[in-house]
Short mmCIF file of C-alpha atoms in Angstrom, two decimals:
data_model
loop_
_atom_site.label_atom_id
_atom_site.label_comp_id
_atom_site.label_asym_id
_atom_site.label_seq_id
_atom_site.Cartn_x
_atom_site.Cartn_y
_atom_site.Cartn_z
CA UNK A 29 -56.88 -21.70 21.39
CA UNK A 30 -59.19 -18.97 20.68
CA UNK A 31 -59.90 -16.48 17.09
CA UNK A 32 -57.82 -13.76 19.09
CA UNK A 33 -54.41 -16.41 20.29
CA UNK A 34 -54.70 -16.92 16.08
CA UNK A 35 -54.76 -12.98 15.67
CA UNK A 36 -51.85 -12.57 17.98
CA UNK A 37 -49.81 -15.18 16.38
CA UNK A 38 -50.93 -14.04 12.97
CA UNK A 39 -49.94 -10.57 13.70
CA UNK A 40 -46.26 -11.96 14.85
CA UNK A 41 -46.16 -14.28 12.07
CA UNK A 42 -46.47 -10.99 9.54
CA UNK A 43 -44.00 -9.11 10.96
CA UNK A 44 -39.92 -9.11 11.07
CA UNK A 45 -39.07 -12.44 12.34
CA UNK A 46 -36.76 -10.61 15.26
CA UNK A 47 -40.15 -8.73 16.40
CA UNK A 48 -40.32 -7.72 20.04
CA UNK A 49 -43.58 -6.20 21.03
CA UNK A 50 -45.59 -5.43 24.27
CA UNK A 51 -49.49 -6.79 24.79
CA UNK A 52 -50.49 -2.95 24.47
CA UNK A 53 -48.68 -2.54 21.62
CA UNK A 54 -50.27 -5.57 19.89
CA UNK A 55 -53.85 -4.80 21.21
CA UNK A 56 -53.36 -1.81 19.50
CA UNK A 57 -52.47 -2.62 15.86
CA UNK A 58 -55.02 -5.52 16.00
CA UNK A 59 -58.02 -3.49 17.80
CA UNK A 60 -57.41 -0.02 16.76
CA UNK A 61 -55.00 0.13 13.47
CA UNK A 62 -55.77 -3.36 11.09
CA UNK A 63 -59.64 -3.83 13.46
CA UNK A 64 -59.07 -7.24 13.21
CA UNK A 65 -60.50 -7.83 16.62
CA UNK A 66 -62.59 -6.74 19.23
CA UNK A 67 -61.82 -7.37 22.88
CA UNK A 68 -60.09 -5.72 25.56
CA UNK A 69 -56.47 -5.01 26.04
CA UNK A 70 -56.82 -7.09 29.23
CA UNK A 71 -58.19 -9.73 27.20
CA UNK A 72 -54.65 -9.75 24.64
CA UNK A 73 -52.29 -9.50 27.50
CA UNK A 74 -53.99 -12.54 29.46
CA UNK A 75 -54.21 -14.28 26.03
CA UNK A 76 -50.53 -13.27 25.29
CA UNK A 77 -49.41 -15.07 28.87
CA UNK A 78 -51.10 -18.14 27.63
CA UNK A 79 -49.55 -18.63 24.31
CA UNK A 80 -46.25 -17.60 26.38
CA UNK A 81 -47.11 -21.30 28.57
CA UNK A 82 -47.79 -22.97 25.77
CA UNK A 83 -44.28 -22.28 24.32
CA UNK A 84 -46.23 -20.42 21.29
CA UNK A 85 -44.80 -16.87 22.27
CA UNK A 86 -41.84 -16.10 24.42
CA UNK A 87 -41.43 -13.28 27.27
CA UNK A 88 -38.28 -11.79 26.53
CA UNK A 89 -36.30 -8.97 28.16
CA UNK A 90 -35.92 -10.52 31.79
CA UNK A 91 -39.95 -11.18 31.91
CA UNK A 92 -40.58 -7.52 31.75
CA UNK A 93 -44.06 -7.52 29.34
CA UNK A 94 -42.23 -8.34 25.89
CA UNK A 95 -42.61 -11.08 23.69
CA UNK A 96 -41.60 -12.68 20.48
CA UNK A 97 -43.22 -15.74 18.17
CA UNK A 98 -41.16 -18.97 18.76
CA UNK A 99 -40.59 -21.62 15.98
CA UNK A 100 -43.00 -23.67 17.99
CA UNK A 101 -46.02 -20.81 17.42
CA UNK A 102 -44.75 -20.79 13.51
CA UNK A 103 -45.04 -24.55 13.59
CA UNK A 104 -48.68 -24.00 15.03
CA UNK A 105 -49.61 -21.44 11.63
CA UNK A 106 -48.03 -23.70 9.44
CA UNK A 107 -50.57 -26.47 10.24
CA UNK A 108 -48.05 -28.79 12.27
CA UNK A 109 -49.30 -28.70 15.68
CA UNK A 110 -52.91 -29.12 16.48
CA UNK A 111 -54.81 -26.76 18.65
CA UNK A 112 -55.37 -29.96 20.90
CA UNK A 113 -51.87 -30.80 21.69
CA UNK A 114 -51.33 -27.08 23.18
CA UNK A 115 -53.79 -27.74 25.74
CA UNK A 116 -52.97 -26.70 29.36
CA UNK A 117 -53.72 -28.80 32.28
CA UNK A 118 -55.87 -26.28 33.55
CA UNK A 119 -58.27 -25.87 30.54
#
Protein backbone atom coordinates (compact mmCIF):
# COMPACT_ATOMS: atom_id res chain seq x y z
CA UNK A 1 0.00 0.00 0.00
CA UNK A 2 1.30 3.12 -1.36
CA UNK A 3 0.27 7.37 -0.68
CA UNK A 4 -1.60 7.02 -4.17
CA UNK A 5 -3.79 3.20 -3.27
CA UNK A 6 -4.76 5.76 -0.01
CA UNK A 7 -5.69 8.61 -2.59
CA UNK A 8 -7.73 6.24 -4.65
CA UNK A 9 -9.55 4.82 -1.79
CA UNK A 10 -9.86 8.22 -0.22
CA UNK A 11 -11.30 9.62 -3.31
CA UNK A 12 -14.01 6.56 -3.31
CA UNK A 13 -14.49 6.85 0.27
CA UNK A 14 -15.73 10.76 -0.39
CA UNK A 15 -17.97 10.10 -2.89
CA UNK A 16 -21.69 8.46 -3.22
CA UNK A 17 -21.34 5.15 -1.71
CA UNK A 18 -22.94 3.52 -5.18
CA UNK A 19 -19.86 5.29 -7.11
CA UNK A 20 -18.76 3.61 -10.32
CA UNK A 21 -15.76 5.19 -11.90
CA UNK A 22 -13.05 4.32 -14.54
CA UNK A 23 -8.99 4.60 -13.66
CA UNK A 24 -9.01 7.67 -16.18
CA UNK A 25 -11.68 9.13 -14.65
CA UNK A 26 -10.10 8.90 -11.16
CA UNK A 27 -6.56 9.91 -12.39
CA UNK A 28 -8.21 12.78 -13.44
CA UNK A 29 -10.02 14.32 -10.43
CA UNK A 30 -6.99 13.32 -8.25
CA UNK A 31 -4.09 14.60 -10.76
CA UNK A 32 -5.74 17.31 -12.62
CA UNK A 33 -9.05 18.65 -10.64
CA UNK A 34 -8.33 18.25 -6.43
CA UNK A 35 -3.91 17.86 -7.45
CA UNK A 36 -3.77 15.60 -4.84
CA UNK A 37 -1.23 13.52 -6.64
CA UNK A 38 1.29 13.30 -9.08
CA UNK A 39 1.89 10.19 -11.15
CA UNK A 40 0.79 8.84 -14.29
CA UNK A 41 -2.54 7.59 -15.37
CA UNK A 42 -0.74 4.28 -16.00
CA UNK A 43 0.45 4.43 -12.60
CA UNK A 44 -3.63 4.75 -11.07
CA UNK A 45 -4.95 2.13 -13.35
CA UNK A 46 -2.09 -0.49 -12.36
CA UNK A 47 -2.61 0.73 -8.74
CA UNK A 48 -6.45 0.47 -9.21
CA UNK A 49 -5.95 -3.49 -10.40
CA UNK A 50 -4.11 -4.01 -7.21
CA UNK A 51 -6.49 -2.74 -4.69
CA UNK A 52 -9.10 -4.70 -7.06
CA UNK A 53 -6.79 -8.21 -5.79
CA UNK A 54 -6.70 -7.19 -2.63
CA UNK A 55 -10.54 -7.13 -2.36
CA UNK A 56 -10.13 -3.18 -1.53
CA UNK A 57 -11.91 -2.07 -4.88
CA UNK A 58 -14.12 -4.12 -7.09
CA UNK A 59 -14.21 -4.32 -11.12
CA UNK A 60 -17.67 -4.08 -11.90
CA UNK A 61 -19.59 -4.09 -15.19
CA UNK A 62 -18.44 -7.63 -16.55
CA UNK A 63 -14.55 -6.59 -15.90
CA UNK A 64 -14.82 -3.87 -18.42
CA UNK A 65 -12.38 -0.95 -16.57
CA UNK A 66 -14.99 0.09 -13.73
CA UNK A 67 -14.75 -0.10 -10.21
CA UNK A 68 -16.36 0.60 -6.92
CA UNK A 69 -14.93 0.75 -3.01
CA UNK A 70 -15.93 -2.52 -1.19
CA UNK A 71 -16.77 -2.62 2.61
CA UNK A 72 -13.45 -4.34 2.88
CA UNK A 73 -11.48 -0.96 1.37
CA UNK A 74 -13.90 1.14 3.94
CA UNK A 75 -12.78 -1.24 6.65
CA UNK A 76 -9.09 -0.44 5.49
CA UNK A 77 -9.88 3.81 6.01
CA UNK A 78 -11.54 3.19 9.05
CA UNK A 79 -8.34 1.83 10.68
CA UNK A 80 -9.51 -1.97 10.83
CA UNK A 81 -7.28 -3.67 8.52
CA UNK A 82 -3.61 -3.09 8.51
CA UNK A 83 -1.68 -2.27 5.43
CA UNK A 84 0.26 -5.61 6.27
CA UNK A 85 -2.53 -8.01 6.12
CA UNK A 86 -3.37 -6.79 2.36
CA UNK A 87 -0.14 -7.96 1.25
CA UNK A 88 0.04 -9.99 -2.03
CA UNK A 89 2.12 -12.99 -2.44
CA UNK A 90 3.96 -11.37 -5.00
CA UNK A 91 5.12 -8.20 -3.11
Amino acid sequence: MNEVDDSILEFFASQDESLVLSPALVWYNLHDQLELIDKSHETVARRMRKLSKRGLLEKVNDGKGYYALTQKGRDYLEGDLEADDLRLSDE
